[in-house]
mmCIF file of C-alpha atoms and ligand atoms in Angstrom:
data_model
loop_
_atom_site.group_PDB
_atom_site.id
_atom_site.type_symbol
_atom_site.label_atom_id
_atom_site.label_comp_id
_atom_site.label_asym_id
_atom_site.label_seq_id
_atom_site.Cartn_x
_atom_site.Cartn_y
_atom_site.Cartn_z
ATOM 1 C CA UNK A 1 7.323 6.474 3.294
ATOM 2 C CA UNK A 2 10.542 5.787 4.861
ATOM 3 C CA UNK A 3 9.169 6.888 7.948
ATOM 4 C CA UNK A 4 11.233 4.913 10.170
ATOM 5 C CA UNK A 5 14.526 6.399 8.120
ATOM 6 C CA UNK A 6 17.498 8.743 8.539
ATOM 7 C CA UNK A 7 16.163 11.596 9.823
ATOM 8 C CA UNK A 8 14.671 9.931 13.418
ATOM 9 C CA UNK A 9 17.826 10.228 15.934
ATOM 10 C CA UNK A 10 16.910 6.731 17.571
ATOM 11 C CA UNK A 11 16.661 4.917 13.974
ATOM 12 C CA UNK A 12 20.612 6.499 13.339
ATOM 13 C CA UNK A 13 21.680 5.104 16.474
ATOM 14 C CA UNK A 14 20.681 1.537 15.475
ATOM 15 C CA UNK A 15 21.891 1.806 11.788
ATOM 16 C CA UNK A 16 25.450 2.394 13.586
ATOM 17 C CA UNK A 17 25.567 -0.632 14.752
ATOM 18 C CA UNK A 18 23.636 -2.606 11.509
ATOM 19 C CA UNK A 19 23.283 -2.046 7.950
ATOM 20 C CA UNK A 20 19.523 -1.486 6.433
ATOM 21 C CA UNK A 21 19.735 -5.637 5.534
ATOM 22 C CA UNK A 22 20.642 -7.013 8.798
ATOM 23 C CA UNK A 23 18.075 -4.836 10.366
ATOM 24 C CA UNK A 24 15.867 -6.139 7.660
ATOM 25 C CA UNK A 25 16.293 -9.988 8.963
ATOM 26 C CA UNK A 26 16.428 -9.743 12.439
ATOM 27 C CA UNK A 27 12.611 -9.901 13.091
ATOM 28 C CA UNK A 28 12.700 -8.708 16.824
ATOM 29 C CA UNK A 29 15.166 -5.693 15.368
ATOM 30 C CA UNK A 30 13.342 -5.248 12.367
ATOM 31 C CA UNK A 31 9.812 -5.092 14.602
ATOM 32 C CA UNK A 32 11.200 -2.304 17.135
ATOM 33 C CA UNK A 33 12.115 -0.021 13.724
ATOM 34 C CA UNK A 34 8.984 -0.338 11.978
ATOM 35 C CA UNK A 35 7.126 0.539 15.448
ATOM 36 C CA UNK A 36 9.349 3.434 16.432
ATOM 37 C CA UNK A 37 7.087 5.864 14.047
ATOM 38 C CA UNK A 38 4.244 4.682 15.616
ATOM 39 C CA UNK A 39 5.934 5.567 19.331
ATOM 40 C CA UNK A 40 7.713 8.810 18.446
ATOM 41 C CA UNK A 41 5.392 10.879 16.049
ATOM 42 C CA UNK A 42 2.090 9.558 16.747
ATOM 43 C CA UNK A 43 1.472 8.508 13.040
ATOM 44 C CA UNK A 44 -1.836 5.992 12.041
ATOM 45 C CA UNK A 45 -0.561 3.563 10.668
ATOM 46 C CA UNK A 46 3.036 1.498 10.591
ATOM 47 C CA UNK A 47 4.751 0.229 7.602
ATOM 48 C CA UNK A 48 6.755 -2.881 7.780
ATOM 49 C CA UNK A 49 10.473 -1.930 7.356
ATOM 50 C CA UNK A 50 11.786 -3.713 4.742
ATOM 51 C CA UNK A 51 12.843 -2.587 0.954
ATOM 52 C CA UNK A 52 11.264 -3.330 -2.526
ATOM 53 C CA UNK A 53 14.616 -5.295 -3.120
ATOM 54 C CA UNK A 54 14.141 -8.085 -0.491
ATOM 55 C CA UNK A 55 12.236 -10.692 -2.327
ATOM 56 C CA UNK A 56 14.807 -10.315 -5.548
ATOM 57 C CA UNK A 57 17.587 -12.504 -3.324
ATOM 58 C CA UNK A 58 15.241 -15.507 -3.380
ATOM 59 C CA UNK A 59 15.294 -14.985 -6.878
ATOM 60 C CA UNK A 60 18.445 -15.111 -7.690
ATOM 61 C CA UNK A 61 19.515 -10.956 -8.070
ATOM 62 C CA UNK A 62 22.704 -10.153 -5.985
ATOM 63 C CA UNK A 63 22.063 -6.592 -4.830
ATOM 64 C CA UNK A 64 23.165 -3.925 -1.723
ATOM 65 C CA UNK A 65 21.636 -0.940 -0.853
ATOM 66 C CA UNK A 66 24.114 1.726 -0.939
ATOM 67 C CA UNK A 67 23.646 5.154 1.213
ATOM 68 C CA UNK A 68 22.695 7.347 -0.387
ATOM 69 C CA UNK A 69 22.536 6.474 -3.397
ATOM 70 C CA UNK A 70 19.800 3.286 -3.038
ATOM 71 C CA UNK A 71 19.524 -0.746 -4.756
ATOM 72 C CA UNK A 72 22.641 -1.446 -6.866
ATOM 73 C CA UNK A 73 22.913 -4.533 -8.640
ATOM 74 C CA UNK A 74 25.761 -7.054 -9.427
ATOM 75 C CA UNK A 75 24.837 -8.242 -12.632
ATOM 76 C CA UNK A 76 21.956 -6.186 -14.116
ATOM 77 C CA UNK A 77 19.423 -8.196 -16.105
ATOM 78 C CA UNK A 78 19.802 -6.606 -19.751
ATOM 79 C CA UNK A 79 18.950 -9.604 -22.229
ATOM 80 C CA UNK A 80 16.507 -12.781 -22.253
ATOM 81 C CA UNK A 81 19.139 -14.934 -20.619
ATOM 82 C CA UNK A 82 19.765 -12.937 -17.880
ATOM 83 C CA UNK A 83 16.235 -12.454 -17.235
ATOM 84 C CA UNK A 84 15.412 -16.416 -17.743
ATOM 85 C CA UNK A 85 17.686 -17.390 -14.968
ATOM 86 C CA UNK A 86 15.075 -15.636 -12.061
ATOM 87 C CA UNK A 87 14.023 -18.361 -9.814
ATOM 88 C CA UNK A 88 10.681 -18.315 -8.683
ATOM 89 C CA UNK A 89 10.106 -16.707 -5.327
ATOM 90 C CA UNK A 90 9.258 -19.166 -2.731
ATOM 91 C CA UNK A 91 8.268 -16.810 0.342
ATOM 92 C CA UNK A 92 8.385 -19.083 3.321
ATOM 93 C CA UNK A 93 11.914 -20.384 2.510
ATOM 94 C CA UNK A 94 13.436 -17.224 0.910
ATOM 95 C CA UNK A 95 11.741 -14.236 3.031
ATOM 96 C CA UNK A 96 10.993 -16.076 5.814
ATOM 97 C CA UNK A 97 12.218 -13.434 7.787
ATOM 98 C CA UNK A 98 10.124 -10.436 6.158
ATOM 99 C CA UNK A 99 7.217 -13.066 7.450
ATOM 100 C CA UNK A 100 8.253 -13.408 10.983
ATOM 101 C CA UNK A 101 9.074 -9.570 11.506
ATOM 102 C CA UNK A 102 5.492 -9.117 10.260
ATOM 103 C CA UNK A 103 4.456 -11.358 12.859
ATOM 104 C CA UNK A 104 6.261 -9.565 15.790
ATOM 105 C CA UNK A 105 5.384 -6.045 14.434
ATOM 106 C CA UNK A 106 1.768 -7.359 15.363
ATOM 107 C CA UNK A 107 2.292 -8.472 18.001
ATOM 108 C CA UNK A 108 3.936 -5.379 19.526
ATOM 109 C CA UNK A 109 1.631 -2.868 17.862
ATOM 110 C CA UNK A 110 -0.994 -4.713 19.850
ATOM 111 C CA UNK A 111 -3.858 -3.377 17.936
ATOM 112 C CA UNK A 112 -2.949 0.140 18.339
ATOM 113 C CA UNK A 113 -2.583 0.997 14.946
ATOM 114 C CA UNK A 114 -2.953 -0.805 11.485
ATOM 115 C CA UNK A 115 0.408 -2.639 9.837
ATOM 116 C CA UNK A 116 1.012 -1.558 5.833
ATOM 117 C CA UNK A 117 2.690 -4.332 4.032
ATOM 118 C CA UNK A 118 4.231 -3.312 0.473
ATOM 119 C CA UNK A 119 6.147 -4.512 -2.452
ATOM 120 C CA UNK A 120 7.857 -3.005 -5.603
ATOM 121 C CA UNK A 121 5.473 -3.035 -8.439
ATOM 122 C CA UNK A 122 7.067 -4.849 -11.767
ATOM 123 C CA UNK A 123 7.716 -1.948 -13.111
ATOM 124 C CA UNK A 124 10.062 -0.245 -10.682
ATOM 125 C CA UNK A 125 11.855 -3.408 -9.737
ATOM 126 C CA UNK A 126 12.307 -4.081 -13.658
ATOM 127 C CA UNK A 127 14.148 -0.391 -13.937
ATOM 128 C CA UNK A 128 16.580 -1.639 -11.019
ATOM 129 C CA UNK A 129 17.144 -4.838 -12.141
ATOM 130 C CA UNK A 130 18.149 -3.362 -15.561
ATOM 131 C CA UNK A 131 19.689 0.012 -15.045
ATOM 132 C CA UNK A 132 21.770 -1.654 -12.195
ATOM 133 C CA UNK A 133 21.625 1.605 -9.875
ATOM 134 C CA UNK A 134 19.196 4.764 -9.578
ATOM 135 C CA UNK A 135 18.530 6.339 -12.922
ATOM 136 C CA UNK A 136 17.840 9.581 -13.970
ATOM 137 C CA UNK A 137 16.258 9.084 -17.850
ATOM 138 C CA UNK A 138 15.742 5.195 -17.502
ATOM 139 C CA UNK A 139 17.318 4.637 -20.980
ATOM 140 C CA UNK A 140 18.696 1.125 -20.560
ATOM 141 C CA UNK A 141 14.789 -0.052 -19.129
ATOM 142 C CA UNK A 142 13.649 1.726 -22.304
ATOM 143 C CA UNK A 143 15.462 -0.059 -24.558
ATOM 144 C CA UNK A 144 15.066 -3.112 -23.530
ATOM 145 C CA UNK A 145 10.968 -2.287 -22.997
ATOM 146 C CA UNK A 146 11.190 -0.991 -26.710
ATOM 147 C CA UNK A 147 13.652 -3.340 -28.042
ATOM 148 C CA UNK A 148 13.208 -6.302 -26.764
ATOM 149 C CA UNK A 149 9.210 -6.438 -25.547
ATOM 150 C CA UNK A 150 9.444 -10.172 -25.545
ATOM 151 C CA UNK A 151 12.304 -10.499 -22.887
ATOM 152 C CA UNK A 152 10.514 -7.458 -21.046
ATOM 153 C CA UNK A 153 7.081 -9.490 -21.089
ATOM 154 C CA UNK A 154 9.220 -12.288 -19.231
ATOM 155 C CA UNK A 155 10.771 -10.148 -16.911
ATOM 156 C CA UNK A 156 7.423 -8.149 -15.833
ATOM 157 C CA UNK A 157 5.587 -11.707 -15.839
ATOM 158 C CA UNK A 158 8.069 -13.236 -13.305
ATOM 159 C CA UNK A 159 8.113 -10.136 -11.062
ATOM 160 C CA UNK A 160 4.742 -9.872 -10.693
ATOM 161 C CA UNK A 161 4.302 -13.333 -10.272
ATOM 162 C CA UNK A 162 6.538 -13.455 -7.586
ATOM 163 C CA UNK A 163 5.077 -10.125 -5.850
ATOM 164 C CA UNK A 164 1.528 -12.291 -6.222
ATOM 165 C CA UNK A 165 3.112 -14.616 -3.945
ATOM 166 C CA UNK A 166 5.078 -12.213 -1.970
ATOM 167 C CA UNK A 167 2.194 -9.619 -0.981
ATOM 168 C CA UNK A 168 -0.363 -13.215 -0.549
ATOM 169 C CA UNK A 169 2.439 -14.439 2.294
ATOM 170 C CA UNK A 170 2.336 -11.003 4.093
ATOM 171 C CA UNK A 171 -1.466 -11.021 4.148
ATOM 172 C CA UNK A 172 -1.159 -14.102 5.636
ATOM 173 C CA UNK A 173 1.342 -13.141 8.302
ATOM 174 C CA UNK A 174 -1.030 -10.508 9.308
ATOM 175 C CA UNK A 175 -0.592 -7.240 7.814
ATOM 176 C CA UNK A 176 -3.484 -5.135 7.828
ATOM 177 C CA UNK A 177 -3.358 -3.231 3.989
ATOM 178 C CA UNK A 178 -0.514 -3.717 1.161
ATOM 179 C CA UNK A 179 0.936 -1.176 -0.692
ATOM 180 C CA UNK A 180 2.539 -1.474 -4.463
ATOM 181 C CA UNK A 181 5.400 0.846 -4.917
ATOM 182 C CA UNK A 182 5.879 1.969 -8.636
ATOM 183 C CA UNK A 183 7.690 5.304 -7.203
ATOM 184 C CA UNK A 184 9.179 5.349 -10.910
ATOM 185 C CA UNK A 185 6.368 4.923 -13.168
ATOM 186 C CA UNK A 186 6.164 8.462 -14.034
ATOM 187 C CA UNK A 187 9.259 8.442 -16.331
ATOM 188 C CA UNK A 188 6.405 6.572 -18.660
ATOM 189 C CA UNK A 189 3.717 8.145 -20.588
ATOM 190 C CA UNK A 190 0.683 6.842 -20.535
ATOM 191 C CA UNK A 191 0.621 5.112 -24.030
ATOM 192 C CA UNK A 192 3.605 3.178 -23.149
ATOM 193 C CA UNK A 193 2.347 2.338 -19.717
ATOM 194 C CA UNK A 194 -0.591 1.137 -20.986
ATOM 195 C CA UNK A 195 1.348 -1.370 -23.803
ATOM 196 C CA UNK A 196 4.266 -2.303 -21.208
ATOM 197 C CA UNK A 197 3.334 -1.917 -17.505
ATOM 198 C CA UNK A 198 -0.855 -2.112 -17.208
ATOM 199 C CA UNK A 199 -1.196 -5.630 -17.980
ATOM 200 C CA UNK A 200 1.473 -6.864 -15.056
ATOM 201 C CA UNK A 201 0.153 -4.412 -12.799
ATOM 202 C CA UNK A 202 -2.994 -5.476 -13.361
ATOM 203 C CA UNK A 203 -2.943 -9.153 -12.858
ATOM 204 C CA UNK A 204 -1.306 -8.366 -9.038
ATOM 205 C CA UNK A 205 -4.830 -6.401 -8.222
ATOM 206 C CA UNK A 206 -6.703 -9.047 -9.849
ATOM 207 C CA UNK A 207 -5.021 -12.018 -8.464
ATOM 208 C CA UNK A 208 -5.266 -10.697 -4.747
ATOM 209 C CA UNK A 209 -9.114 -9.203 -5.309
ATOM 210 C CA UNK A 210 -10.321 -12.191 -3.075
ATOM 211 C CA UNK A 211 -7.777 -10.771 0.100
ATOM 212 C CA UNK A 212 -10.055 -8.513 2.269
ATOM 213 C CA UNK A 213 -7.176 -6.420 2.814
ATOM 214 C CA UNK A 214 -7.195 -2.995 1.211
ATOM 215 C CA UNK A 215 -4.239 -2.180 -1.718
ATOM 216 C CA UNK A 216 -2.648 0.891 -1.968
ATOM 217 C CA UNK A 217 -1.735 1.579 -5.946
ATOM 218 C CA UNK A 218 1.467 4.501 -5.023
ATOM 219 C CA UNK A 219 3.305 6.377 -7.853
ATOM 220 C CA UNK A 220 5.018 9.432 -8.533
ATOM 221 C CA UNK A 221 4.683 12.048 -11.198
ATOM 222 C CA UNK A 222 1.903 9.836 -12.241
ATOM 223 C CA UNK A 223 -0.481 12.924 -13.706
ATOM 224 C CA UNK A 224 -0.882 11.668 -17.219
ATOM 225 C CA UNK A 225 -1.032 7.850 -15.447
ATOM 226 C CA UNK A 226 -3.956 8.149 -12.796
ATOM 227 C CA UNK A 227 -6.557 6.965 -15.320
ATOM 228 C CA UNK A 228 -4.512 4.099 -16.653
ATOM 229 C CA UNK A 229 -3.545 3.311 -13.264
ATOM 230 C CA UNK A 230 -7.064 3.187 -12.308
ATOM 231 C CA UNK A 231 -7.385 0.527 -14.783
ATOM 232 C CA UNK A 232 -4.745 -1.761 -13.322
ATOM 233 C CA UNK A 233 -6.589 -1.818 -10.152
ATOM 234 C CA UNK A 234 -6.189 -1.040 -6.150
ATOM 235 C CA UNK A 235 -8.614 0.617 -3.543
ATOM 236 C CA UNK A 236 -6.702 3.400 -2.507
ATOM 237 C CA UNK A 237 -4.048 5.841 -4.978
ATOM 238 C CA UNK A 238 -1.086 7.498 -3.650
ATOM 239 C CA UNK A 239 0.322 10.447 -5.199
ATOM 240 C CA UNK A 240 2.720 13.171 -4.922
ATOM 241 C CA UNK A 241 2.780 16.992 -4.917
ATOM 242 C CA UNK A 242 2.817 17.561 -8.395
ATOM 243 C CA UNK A 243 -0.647 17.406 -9.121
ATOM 244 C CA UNK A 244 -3.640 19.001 -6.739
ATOM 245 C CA UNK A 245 -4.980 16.053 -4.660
ATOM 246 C CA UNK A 246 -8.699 16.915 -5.859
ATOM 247 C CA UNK A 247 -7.455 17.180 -9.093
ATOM 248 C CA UNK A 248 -6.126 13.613 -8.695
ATOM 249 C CA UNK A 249 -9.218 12.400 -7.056
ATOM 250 C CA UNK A 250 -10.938 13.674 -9.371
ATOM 251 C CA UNK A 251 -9.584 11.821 -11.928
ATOM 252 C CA UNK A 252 -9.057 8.362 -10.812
ATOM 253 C CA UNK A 253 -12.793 8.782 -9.637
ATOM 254 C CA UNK A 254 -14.412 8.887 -5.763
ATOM 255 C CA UNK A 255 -15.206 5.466 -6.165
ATOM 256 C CA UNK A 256 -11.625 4.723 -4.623
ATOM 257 C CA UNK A 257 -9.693 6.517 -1.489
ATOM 258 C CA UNK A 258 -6.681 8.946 -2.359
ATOM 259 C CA UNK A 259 -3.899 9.037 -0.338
ATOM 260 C CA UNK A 260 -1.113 12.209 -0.155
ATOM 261 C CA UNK A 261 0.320 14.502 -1.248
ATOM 262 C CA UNK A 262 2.117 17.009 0.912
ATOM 263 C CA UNK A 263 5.860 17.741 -0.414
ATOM 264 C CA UNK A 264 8.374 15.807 2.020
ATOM 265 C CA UNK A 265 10.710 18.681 1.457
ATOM 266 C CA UNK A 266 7.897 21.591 2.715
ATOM 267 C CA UNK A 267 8.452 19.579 6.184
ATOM 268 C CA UNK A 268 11.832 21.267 6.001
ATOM 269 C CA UNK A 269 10.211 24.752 5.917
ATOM 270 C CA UNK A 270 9.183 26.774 9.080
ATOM 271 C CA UNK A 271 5.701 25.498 10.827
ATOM 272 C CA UNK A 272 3.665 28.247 9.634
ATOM 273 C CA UNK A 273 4.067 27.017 5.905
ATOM 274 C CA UNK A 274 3.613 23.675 7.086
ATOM 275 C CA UNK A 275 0.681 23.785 9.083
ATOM 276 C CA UNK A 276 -0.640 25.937 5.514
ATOM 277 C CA UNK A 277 0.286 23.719 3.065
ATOM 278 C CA UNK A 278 -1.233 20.771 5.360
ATOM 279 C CA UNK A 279 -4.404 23.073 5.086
ATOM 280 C CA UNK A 280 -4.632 23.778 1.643
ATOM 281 C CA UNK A 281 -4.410 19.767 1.138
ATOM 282 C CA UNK A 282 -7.324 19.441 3.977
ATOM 283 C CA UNK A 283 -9.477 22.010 2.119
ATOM 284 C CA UNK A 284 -8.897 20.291 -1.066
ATOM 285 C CA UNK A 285 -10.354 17.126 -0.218
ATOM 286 C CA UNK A 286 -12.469 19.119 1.811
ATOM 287 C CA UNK A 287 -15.419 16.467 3.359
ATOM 288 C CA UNK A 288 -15.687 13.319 1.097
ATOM 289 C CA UNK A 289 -14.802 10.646 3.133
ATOM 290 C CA UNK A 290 -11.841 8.463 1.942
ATOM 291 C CA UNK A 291 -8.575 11.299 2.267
ATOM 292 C CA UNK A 292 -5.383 9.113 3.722
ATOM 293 C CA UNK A 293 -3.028 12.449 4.497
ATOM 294 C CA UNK A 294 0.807 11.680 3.944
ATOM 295 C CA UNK A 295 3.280 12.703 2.327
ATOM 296 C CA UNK A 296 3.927 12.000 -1.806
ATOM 297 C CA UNK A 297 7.350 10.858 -1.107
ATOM 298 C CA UNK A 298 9.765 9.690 1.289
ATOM 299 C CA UNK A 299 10.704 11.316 4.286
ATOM 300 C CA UNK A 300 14.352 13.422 3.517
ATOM 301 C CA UNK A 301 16.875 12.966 6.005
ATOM 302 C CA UNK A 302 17.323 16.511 6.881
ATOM 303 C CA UNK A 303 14.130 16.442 8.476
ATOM 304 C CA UNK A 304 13.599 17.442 12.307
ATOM 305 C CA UNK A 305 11.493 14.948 13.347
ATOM 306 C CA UNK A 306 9.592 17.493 15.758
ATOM 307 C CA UNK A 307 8.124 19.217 12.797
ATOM 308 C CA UNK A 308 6.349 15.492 11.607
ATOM 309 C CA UNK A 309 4.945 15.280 15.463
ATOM 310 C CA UNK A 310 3.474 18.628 14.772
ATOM 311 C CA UNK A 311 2.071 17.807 11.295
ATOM 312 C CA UNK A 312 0.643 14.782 12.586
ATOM 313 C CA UNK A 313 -0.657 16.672 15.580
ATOM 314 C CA UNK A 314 -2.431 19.384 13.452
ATOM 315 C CA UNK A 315 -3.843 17.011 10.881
ATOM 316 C CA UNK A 316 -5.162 15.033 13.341
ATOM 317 C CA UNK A 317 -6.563 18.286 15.110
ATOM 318 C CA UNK A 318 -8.121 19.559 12.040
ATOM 319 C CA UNK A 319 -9.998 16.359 11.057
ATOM 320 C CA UNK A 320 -11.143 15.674 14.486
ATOM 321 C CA UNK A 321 -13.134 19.013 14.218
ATOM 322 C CA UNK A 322 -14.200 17.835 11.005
ATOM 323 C CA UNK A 323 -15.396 14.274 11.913
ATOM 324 C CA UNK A 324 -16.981 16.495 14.690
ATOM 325 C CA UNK A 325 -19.119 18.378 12.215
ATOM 326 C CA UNK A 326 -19.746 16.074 10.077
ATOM 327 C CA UNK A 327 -21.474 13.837 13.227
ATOM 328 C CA UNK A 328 -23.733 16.574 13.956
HETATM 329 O O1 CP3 B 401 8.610 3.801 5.174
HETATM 330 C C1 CP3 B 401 9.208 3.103 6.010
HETATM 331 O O2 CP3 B 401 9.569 3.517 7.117
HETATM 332 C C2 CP3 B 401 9.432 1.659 5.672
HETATM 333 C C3 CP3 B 401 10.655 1.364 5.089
HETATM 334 C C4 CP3 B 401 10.935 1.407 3.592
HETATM 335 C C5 CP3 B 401 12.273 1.365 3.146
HETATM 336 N N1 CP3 B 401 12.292 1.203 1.798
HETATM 337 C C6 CP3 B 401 13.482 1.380 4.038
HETATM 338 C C7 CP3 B 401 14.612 2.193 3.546
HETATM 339 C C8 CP3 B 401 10.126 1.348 2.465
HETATM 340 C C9 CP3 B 401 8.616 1.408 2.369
HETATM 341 C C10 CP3 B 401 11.004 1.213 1.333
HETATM 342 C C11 CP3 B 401 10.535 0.998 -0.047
HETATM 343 C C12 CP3 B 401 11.435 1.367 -1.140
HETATM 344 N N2 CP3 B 401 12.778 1.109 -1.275
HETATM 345 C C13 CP3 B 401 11.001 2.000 -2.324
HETATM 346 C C14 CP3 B 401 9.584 2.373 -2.638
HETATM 347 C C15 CP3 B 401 9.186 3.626 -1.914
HETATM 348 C C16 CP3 B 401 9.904 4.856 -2.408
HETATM 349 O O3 CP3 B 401 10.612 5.446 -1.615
HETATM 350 O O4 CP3 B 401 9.733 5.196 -3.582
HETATM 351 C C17 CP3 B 401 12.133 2.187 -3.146
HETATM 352 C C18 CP3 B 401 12.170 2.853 -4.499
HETATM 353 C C19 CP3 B 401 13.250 1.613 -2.472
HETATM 354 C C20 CP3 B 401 14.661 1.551 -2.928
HETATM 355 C C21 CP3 B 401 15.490 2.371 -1.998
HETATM 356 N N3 CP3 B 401 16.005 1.907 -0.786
HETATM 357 C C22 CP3 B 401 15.835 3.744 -2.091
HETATM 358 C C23 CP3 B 401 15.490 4.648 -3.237
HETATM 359 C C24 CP3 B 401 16.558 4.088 -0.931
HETATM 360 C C25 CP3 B 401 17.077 5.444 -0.503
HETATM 361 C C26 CP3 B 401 18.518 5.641 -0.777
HETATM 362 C C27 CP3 B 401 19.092 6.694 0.140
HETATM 363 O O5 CP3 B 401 19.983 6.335 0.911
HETATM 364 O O6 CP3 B 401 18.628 7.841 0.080
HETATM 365 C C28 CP3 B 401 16.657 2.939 -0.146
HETATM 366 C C29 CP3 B 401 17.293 2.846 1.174
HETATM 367 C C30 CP3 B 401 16.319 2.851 2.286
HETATM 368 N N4 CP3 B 401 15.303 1.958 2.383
HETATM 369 C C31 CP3 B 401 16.291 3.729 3.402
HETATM 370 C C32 CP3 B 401 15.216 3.314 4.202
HETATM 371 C C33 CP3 B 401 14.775 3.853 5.540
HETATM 372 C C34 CP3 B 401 17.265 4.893 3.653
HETATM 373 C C35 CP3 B 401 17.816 4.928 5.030
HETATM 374 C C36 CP3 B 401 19.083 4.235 5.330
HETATM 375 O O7 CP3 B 401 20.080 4.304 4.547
HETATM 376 O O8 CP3 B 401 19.165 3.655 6.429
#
């Protein structure tokens, strides 16, 4: 996650010159910075560079995305007007570019590694859209969720209706696995998630089951959630470091892949505890097939890119030995 970001030396250098937006639409631009991971840490897989935000301008949201700080909105959706005036999302005329970027990333991955698509799950892009910034305690998304569950029914119906179509045109343009971002979900319990969230959630996994393309269901602090997550569907969960992966695994069941969980800000520790914590993760999943290894969160910007080449480098030298045994 936001492993093309801040903290890589040659993704600064372009960001002087463009903001995260314009980089965003220029497809040949936006193609080089979603590789660069790929070409300087040796990672498995490349994630489109885009933001969760993106599709909202088709819909009608005014937003920017402030350093930072992250998505902050012009006129927050608060009431059932507000939240009847989103358009629909038509994705070849309003993220056209998103498309074509997906195309050239493709095209100059060549193969070499697998191309993660992603959107904002209704959820998350709900708290934006109502809190108007980041939020701490959510409180304005609450009420309305509490208040007002008729107006947050629309809202969640539209945004995942338009992610439907969003995540169906990246399949199309090629990508290789999608990935639903409710990084904020956690703030819910699960009694609330189940009444407010599941059921939007849900019909995204169910109305893309026919894609052959595996989805990736990502949260954070999502310990009481993984069951009810489970529920609203994907092949693959992503969580973070505050809950032992096997414990995780364990309860969203071995029937689906897990994907985590190492603590972005442990990369900013010395490579002895790195290499540890990496190991403690490996022997926790220990030889059932279906471990993704990354990390719970996003990448922090204070982070020296040479001590990701070296956690890529020793989880890929530990599993090889393990594939090794495991052929024998
Ligand atoms: O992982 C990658 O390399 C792909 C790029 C990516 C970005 N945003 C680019 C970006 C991805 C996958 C996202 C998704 C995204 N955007 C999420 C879901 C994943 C998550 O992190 O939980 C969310 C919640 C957002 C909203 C958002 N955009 C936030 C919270 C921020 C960080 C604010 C900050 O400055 O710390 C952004 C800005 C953003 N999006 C950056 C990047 C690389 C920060 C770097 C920059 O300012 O250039």
């Amino acid at each position: 996650m936001r492993q093309a970001g801040r903290y890589l030396p040659e993704y600064r250098k372009i960001r002087e010159k463009h903001d995260i937006i314009s980089i965003c639409k220029d497809p040949e631009l936006c193609a080089a910075v979603s590789s660069l991971p790929v070409e300087v840490l040796g990672v498995d897989a490349a994630i489109m560079f885009a933001d969760i935000m993106l599709p909202l301008e088709g819909m009608g949201v005014q937003f920017e995305i402030k350093e930072g700080i992250g998505p902050v909105i012009k006129h927050p959706v608060r009431n059932s007007q507000s939240a009847s005036t989103l358009r629909d999302l038509d994705p070849k005329a309003d993220v056209a570019f998103v498309l074509s970027a997906i195309e050239s990333t493709k095209k100059r991955l060549d193969g070499r590694v697998p191309l993660i698509g992603f959107c904002g799950a209704p959820f998350t892009l709900a708290s934006y859209l109502i809190e108007g910034k980041p939020s701490r305690d959510f409180a304005n998304t609450k009420a309305l969720m509490y208040r007002d569950p008729e107006t947050w029914n629309l809202l969640l119906d539209k945004l995942a209706t338009a992610m439907i179509r969003y995540l169906r045109a990246q399949i199309q343009a090629g990508v290789d696995a999608v990935q639903l971002f409710d990084s904020w979900i956690g703030c819910l319990n699960s009694q609330d998630y189940e009444q407010y969230v599941l059921p939007h959630s849900q019909r995204i996994f169910k109305e893309l089951e026919s894609s052959a393309v595996p989805k990736i269901h990502f949260g954070t602090g999502t310990s009481d959630l993984l069951e009810s997550m489970k529920q609203a569907g994907g092949d693959v969960f992503g969580v973070d470091w505050r809950i032992p992966i096997d414990v995780a695994w364990q309860r969203v069941g071995h029937d689906v892949a897990i994907q985590g969980n190492l603590d972005p800000a442990v990369l900013l520790a010395d490579s002895d505890l790195i290499k540890s914590r990496a190991a403690d993760i490996l022997r926790r999943v220990g030889s059932t097939p279906g471990h993704i290894f990354n990390l719970g969160h996003g990448m922090l910007p204070d982070t020296n890119p040479q001590s990701v080449i070296d956690l890529v480098q020793y989880v890929h030298s530990a599993t090889q030995k393990h594939l090794e045994v495991q052929a024998k």
